[in-house]
Tab-separated table of C-alpha atoms (C1' of nucleotides) and ligand atoms in Angstrom:
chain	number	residue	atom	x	y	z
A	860	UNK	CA	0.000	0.000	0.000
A	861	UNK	CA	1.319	3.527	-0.629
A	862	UNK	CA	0.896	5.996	1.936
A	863	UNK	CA	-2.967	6.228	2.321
A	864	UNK	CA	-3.722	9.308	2.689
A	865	UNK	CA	-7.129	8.674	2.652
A	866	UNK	CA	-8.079	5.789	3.642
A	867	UNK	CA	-11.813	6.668	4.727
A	868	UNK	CA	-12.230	7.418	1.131
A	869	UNK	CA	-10.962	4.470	-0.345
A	870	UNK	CA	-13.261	2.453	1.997
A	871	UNK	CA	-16.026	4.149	0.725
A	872	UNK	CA	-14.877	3.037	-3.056
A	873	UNK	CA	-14.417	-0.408	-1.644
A	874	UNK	CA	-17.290	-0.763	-0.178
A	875	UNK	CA	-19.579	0.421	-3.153
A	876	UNK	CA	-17.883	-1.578	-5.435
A	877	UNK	CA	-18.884	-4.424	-3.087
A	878	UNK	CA	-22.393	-3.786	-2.649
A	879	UNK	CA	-22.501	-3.249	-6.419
A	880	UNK	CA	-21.556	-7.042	-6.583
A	881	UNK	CA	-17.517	-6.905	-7.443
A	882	UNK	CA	-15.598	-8.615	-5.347
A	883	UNK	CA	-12.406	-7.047	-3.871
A	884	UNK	CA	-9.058	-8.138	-4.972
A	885	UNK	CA	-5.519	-7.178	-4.816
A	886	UNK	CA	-4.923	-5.435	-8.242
A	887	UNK	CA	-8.725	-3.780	-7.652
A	888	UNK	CA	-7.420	-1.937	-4.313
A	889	UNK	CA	-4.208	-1.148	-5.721
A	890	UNK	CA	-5.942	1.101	-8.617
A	891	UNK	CA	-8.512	2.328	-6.188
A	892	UNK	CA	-6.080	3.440	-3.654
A	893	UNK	CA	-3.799	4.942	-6.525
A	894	UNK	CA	-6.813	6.880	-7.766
A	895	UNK	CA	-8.304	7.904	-4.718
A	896	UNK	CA	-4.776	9.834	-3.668
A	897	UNK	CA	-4.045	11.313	-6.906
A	898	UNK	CA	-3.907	14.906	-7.462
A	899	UNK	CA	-4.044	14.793	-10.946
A	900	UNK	CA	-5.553	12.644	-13.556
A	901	UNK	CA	-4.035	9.687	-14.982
A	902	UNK	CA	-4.257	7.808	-18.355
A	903	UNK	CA	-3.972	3.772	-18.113
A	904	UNK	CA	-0.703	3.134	-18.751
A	905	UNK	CA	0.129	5.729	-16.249
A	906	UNK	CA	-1.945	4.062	-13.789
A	907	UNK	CA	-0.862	0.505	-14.805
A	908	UNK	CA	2.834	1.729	-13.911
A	909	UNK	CA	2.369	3.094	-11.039
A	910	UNK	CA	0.050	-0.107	-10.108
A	911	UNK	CA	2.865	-2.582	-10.944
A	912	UNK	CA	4.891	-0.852	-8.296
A	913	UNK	CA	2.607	-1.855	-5.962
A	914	UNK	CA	1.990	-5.332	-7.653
A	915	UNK	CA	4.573	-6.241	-10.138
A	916	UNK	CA	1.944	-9.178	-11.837
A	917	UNK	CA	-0.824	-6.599	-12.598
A	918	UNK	CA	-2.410	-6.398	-16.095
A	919	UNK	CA	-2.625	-3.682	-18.025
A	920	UNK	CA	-5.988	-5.338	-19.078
A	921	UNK	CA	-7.061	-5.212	-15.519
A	922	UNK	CA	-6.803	-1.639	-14.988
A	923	UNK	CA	-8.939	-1.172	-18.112
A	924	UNK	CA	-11.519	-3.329	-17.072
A	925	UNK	CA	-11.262	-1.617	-13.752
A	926	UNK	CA	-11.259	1.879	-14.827
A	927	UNK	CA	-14.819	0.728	-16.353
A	928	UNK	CA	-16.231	-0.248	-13.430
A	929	UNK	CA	-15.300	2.379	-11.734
A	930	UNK	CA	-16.462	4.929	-14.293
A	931	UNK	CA	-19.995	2.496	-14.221
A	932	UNK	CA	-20.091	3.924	-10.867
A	933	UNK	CA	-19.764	7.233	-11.049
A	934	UNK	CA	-16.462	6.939	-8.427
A	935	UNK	CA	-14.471	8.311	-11.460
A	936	UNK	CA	-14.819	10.248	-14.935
A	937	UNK	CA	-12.890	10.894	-17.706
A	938	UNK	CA	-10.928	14.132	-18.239
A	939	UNK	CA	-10.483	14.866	-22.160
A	940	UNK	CA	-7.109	16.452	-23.575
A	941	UNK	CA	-7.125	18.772	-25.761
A	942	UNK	CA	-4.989	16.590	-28.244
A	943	UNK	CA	-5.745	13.455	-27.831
A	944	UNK	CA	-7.703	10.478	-25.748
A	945	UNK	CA	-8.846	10.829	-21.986
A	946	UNK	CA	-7.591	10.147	-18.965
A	947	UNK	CA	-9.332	9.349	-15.680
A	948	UNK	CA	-9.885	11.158	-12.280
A	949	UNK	CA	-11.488	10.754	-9.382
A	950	UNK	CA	-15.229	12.152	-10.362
A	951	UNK	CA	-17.076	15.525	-9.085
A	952	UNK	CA	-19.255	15.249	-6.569
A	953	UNK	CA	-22.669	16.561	-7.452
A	954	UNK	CA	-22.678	19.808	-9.675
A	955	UNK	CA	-18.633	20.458	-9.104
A	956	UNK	CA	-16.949	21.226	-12.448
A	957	UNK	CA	-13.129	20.874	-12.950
A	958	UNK	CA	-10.043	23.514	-12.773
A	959	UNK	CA	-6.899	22.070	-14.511
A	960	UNK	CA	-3.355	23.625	-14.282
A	961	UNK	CA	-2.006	23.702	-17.943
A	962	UNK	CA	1.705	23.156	-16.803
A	963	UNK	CA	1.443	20.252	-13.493
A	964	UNK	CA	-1.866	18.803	-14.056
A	965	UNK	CA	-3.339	19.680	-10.590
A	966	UNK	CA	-7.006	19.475	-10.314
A	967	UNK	CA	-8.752	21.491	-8.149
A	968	UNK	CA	-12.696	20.862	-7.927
A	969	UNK	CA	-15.360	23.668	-7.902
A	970	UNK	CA	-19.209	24.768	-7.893
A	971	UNK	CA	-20.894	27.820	-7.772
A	972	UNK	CA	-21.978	27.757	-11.519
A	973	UNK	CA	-25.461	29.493	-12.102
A	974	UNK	CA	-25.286	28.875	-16.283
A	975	UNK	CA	-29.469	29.357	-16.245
A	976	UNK	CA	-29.207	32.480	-17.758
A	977	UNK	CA	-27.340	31.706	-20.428
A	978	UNK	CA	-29.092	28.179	-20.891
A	979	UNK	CA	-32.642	30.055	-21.218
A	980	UNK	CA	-31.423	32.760	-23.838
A	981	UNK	CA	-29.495	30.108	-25.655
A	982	UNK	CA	-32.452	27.606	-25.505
A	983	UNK	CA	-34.893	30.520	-26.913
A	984	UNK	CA	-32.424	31.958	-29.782
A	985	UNK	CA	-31.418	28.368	-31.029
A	986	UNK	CA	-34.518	26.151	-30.777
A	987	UNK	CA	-32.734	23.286	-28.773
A	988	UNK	CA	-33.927	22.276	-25.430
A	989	UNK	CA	-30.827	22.036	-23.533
A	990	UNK	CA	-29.855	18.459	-21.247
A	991	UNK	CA	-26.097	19.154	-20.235
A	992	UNK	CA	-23.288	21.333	-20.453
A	993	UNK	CA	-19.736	20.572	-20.024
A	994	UNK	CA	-17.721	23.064	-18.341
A	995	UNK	CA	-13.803	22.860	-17.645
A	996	UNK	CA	-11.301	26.100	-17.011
A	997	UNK	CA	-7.556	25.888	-17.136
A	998	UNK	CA	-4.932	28.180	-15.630
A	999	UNK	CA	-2.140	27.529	-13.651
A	1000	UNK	CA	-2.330	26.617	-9.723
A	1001	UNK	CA	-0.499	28.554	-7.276
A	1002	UNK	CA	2.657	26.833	-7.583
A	1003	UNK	CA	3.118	27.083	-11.387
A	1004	UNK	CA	2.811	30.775	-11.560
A	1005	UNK	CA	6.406	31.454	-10.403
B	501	UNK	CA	-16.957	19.943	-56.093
B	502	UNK	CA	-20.096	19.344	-53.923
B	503	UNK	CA	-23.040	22.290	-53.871
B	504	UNK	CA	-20.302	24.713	-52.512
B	505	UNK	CA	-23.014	26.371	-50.568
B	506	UNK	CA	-20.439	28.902	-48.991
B	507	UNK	CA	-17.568	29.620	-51.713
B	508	UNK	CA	-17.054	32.790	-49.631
B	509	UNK	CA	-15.639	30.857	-46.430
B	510	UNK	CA	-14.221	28.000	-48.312
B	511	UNK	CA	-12.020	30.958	-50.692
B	512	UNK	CA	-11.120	32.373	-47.227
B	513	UNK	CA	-9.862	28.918	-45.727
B	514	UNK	CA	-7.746	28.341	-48.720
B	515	UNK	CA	-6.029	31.766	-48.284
B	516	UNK	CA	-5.370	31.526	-44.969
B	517	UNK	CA	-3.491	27.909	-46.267
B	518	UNK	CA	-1.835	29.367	-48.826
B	519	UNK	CA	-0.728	32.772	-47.045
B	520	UNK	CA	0.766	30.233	-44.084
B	521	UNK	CA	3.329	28.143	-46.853
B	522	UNK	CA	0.693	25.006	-47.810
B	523	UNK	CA	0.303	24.176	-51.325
B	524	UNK	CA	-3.258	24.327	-52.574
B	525	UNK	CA	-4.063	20.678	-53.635
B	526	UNK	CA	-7.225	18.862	-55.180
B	527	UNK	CA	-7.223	16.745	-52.197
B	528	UNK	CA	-6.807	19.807	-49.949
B	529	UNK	CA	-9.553	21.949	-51.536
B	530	UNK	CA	-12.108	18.625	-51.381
B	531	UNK	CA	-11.358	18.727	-47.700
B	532	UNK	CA	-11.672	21.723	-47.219
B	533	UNK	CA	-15.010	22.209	-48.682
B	534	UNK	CA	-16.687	19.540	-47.165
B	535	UNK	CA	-15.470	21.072	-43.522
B	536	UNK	CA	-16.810	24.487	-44.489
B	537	UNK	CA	-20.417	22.911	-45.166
B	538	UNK	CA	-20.959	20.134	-42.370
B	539	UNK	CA	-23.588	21.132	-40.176
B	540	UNK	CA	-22.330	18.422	-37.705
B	541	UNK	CA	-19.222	16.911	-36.474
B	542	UNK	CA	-16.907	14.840	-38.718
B	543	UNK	CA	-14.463	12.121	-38.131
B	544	UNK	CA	-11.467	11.271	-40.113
B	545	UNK	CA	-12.811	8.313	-41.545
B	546	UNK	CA	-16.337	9.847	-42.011
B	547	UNK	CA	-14.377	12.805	-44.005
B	548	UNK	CA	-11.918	10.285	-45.820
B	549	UNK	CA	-15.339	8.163	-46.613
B	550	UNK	CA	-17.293	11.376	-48.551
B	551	UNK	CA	-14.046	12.988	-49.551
B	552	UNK	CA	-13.789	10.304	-51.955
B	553	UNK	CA	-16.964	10.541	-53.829
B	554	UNK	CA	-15.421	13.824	-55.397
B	555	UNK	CA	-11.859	12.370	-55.318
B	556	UNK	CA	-12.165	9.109	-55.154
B	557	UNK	CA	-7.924	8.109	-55.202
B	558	UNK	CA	-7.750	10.380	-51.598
B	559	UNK	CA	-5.751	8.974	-49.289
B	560	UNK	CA	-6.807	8.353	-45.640
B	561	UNK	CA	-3.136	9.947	-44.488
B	562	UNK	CA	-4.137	12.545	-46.286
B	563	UNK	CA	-7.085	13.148	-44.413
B	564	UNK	CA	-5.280	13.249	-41.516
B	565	UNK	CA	-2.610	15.292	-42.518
B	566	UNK	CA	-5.416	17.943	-43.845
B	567	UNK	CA	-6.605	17.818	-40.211
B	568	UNK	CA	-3.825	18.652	-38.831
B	569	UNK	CA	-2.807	21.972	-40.593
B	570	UNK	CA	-6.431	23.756	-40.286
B	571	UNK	CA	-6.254	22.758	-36.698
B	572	UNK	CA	-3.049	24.449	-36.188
B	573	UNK	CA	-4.644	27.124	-38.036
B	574	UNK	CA	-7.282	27.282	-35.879
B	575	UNK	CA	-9.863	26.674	-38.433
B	576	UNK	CA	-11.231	23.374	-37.459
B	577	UNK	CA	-11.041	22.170	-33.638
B	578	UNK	CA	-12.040	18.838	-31.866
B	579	UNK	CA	-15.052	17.691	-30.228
B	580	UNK	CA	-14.711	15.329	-27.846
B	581	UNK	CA	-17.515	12.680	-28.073
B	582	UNK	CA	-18.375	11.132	-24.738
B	583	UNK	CA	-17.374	7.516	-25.337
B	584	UNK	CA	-13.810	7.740	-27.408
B	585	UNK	CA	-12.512	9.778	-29.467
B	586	UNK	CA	-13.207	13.085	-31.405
B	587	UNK	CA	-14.364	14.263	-34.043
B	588	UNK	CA	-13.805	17.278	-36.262
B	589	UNK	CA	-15.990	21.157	-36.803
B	590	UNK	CA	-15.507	24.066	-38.039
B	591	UNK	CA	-13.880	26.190	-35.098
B	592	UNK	CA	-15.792	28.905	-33.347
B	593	UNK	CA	-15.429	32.576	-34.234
B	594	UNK	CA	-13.989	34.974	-31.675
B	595	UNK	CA	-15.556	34.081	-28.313
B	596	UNK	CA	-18.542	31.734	-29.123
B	597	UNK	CA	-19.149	27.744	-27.750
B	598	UNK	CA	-20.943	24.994	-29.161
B	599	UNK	CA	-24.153	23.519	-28.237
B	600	UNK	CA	-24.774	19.848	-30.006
B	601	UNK	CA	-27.419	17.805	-30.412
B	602	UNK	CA	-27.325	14.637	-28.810
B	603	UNK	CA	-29.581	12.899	-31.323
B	604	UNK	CA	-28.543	14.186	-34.915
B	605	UNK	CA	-25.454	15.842	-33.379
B	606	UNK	CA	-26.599	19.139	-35.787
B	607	UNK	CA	-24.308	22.049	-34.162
B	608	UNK	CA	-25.290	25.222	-33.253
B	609	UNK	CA	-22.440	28.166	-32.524
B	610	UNK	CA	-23.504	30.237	-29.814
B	611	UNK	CA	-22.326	33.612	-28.060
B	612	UNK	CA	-22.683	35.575	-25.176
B	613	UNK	CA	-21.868	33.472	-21.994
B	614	UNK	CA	-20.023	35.985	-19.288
B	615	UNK	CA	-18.451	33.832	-16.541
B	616	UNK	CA	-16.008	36.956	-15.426
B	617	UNK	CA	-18.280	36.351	-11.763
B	618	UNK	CA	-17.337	32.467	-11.812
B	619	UNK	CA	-14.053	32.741	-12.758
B	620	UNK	CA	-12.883	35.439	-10.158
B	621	UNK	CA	-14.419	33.913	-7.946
B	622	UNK	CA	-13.066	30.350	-8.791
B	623	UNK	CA	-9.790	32.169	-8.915
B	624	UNK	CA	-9.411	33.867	-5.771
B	625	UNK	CA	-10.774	30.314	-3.760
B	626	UNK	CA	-8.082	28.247	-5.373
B	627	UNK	CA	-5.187	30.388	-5.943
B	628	UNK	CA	-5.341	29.480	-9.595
B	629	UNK	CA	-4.586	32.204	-12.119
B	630	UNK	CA	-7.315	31.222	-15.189
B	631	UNK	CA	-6.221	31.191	-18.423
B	632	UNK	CA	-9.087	29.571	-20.456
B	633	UNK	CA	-12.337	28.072	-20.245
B	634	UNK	CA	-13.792	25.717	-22.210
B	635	UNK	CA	-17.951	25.426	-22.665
B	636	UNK	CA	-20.090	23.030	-24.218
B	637	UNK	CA	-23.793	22.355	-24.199
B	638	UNK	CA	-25.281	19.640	-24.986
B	639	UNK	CA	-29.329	19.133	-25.881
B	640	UNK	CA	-32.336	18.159	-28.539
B	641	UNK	CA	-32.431	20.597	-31.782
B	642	UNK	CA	-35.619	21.506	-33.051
B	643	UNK	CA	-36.020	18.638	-35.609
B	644	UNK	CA	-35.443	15.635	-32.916
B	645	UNK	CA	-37.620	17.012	-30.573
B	646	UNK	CA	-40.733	15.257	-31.663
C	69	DG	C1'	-10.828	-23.050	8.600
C	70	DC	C1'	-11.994	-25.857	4.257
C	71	DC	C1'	-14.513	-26.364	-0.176
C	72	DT	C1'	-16.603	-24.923	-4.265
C	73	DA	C1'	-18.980	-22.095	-7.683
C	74	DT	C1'	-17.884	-18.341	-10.078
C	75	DA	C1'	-15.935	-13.781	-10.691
C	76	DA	C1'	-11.562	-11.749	-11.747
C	77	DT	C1'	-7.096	-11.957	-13.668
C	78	DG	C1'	-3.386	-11.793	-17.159
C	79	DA	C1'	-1.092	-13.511	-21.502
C	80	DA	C1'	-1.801	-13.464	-26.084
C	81	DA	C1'	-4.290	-12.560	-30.079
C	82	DC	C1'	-7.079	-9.218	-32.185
C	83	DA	C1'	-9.091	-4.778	-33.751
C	84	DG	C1'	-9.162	0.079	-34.688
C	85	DA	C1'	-7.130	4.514	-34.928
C	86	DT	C1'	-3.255	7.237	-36.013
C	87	DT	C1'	1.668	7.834	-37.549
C	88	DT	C1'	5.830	6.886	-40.141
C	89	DT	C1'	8.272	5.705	-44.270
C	90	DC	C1'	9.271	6.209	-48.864
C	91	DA	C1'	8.674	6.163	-53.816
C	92	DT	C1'	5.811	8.880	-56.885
C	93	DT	C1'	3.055	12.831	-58.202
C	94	DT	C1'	1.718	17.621	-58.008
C	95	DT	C1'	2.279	22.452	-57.190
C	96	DC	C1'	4.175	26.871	-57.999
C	97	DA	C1'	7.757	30.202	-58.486
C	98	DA	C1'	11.306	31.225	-61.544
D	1319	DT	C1'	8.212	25.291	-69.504
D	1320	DT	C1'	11.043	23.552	-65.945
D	1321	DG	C1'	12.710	21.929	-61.615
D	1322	DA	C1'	13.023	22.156	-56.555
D	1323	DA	C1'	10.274	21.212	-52.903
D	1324	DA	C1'	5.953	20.055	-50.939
D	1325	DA	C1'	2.170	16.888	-50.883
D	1326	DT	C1'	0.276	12.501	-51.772
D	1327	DG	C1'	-0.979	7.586	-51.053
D	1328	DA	C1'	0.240	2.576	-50.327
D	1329	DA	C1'	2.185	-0.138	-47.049
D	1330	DA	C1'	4.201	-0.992	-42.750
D	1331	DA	C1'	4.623	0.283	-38.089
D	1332	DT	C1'	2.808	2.014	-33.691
D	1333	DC	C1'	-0.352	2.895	-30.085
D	1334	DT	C1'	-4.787	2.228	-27.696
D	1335	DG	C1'	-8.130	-0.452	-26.331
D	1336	DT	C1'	-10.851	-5.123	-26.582
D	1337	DT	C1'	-11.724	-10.120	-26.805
D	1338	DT	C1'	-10.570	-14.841	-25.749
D	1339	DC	C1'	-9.516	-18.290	-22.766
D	1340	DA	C1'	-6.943	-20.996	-19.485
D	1341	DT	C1'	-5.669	-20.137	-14.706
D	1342	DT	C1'	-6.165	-17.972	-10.143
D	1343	DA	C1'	-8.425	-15.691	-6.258
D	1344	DT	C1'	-12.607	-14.465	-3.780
D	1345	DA	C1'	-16.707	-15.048	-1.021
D	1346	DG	C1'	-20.202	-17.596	0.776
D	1347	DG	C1'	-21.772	-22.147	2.557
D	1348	DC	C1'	-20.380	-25.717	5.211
E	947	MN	MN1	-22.336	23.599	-14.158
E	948	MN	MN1	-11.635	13.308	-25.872
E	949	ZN	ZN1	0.565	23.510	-11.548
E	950	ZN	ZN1	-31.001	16.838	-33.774
DNA sequence: GCCTATAATGAAACAGATTTTCATTTTCAA
DNA sequence: TTGAAAATGAAAATCTGTTTCATTATAGGC
């Protein structure tokens, strides 16, 4: 195990993912404990080295097929890059949107959106009804900007 | 050349390639004017697979490569499609986002959002300095309501 | 604690998307 | 018109992600 810094929250993950009808193995709390600590989001390879430090024998397969049941659950989402395929993070809890630094990768999670302004004029002048919006801002967190 | 409903644009496109160094190329300008009148997002196969019904020896690479240059010219940009991967649009003009529908996935450029509140805001509780934002709505256009 | 049904794993093969290589063709400025 | 250089396209290579299947680990019943 790596330093657990939060181990109530990686209970938590367990413990849905039980109750959901998975049962718990080794290379499943390895990737849950990796994501639950990270500060940043990770692609699967990235997550399938750091795993193997953990437990040399795990699959790269494995953290796929985890990653999926983990997104199934809503315990993690995707992140998309502006060049190419996602990575993974730890999800937002409730209506929280994401803040990304452009140069580390630190995520920092936030609310406090009120789009319904915007939603209603866009609805009216376009014709759509509107069902989701995506919102992400970038910048660069307090340790980046020296 | 297909109906060319927008020759203005598509002239304007090619410019901008030739002013920047590219050579102006059948392949280029079938591209090209496909882009210029898709009212929805395309992917590189998609574009490769009614690119060649004007030109039918294009090459796939070629596709690719075509994508490539408008995006670094800012002309085209990437959606990123829930699932996988993206898919191809004309970019947005000036400060404008995109609002898709989730049925047809028929596009709709929109203006006119003002987050200044949410981003000082978002700022000042994180420490972050913001440096972009990136909005996307997603909904049902008037056509797949019914 | 031991046993067993079955879920989970990982190696290998497969599939799909994108990139690289390289010989040939096309563009465009002279 | 000509030729240097850029662009093209076929084929091979690379990278991601998925499927298959024999083996292993888990959880629940004893
Ligand atoms: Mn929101
Ligand atoms: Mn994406
Ligand atoms: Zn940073
Ligand atoms: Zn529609």
């Amino acid at each position: 195990m790596s330093e657990n810094t939060d181990p109530t929250l990686t209970d938590q993950w367990l413990a849905q993912l039980q109750t959901s009808g998975y049962r718990l193995t080794q290379p499943l709390r390895v990737i849950v404990d990796i994501l639950v600590n990270s500060p940043r989001a990770l692609g699967p390879v990235e997550l399938y080295d750091l795993g193997r430090k953990e437990y040399p024998r795990l699959g790269l397969v494995t953290v796929y097929r985890t990653l999926d049941k983990l997104e199934e659950l809503g315990l993690v989402q995707r992140v998309h890059q502006i060049g190419g395929c996602h990575m993974y993070l730890r999800a937002t809890q409730g209506h929280e949107h994401l803040l990304l630094c452009t140069r580390c990768g630190q995520v920092c999670y936030f609310k406090g959106d009120d789009l319904s302004a915007l939603f209603n004029a866009t609805a009216e002048a376009s014709g759509f009804v509107i069902q989701e919006h995506w919102l992400q801002l970038y910048g660069l967190c307090a340790n980046c900007q020296s």
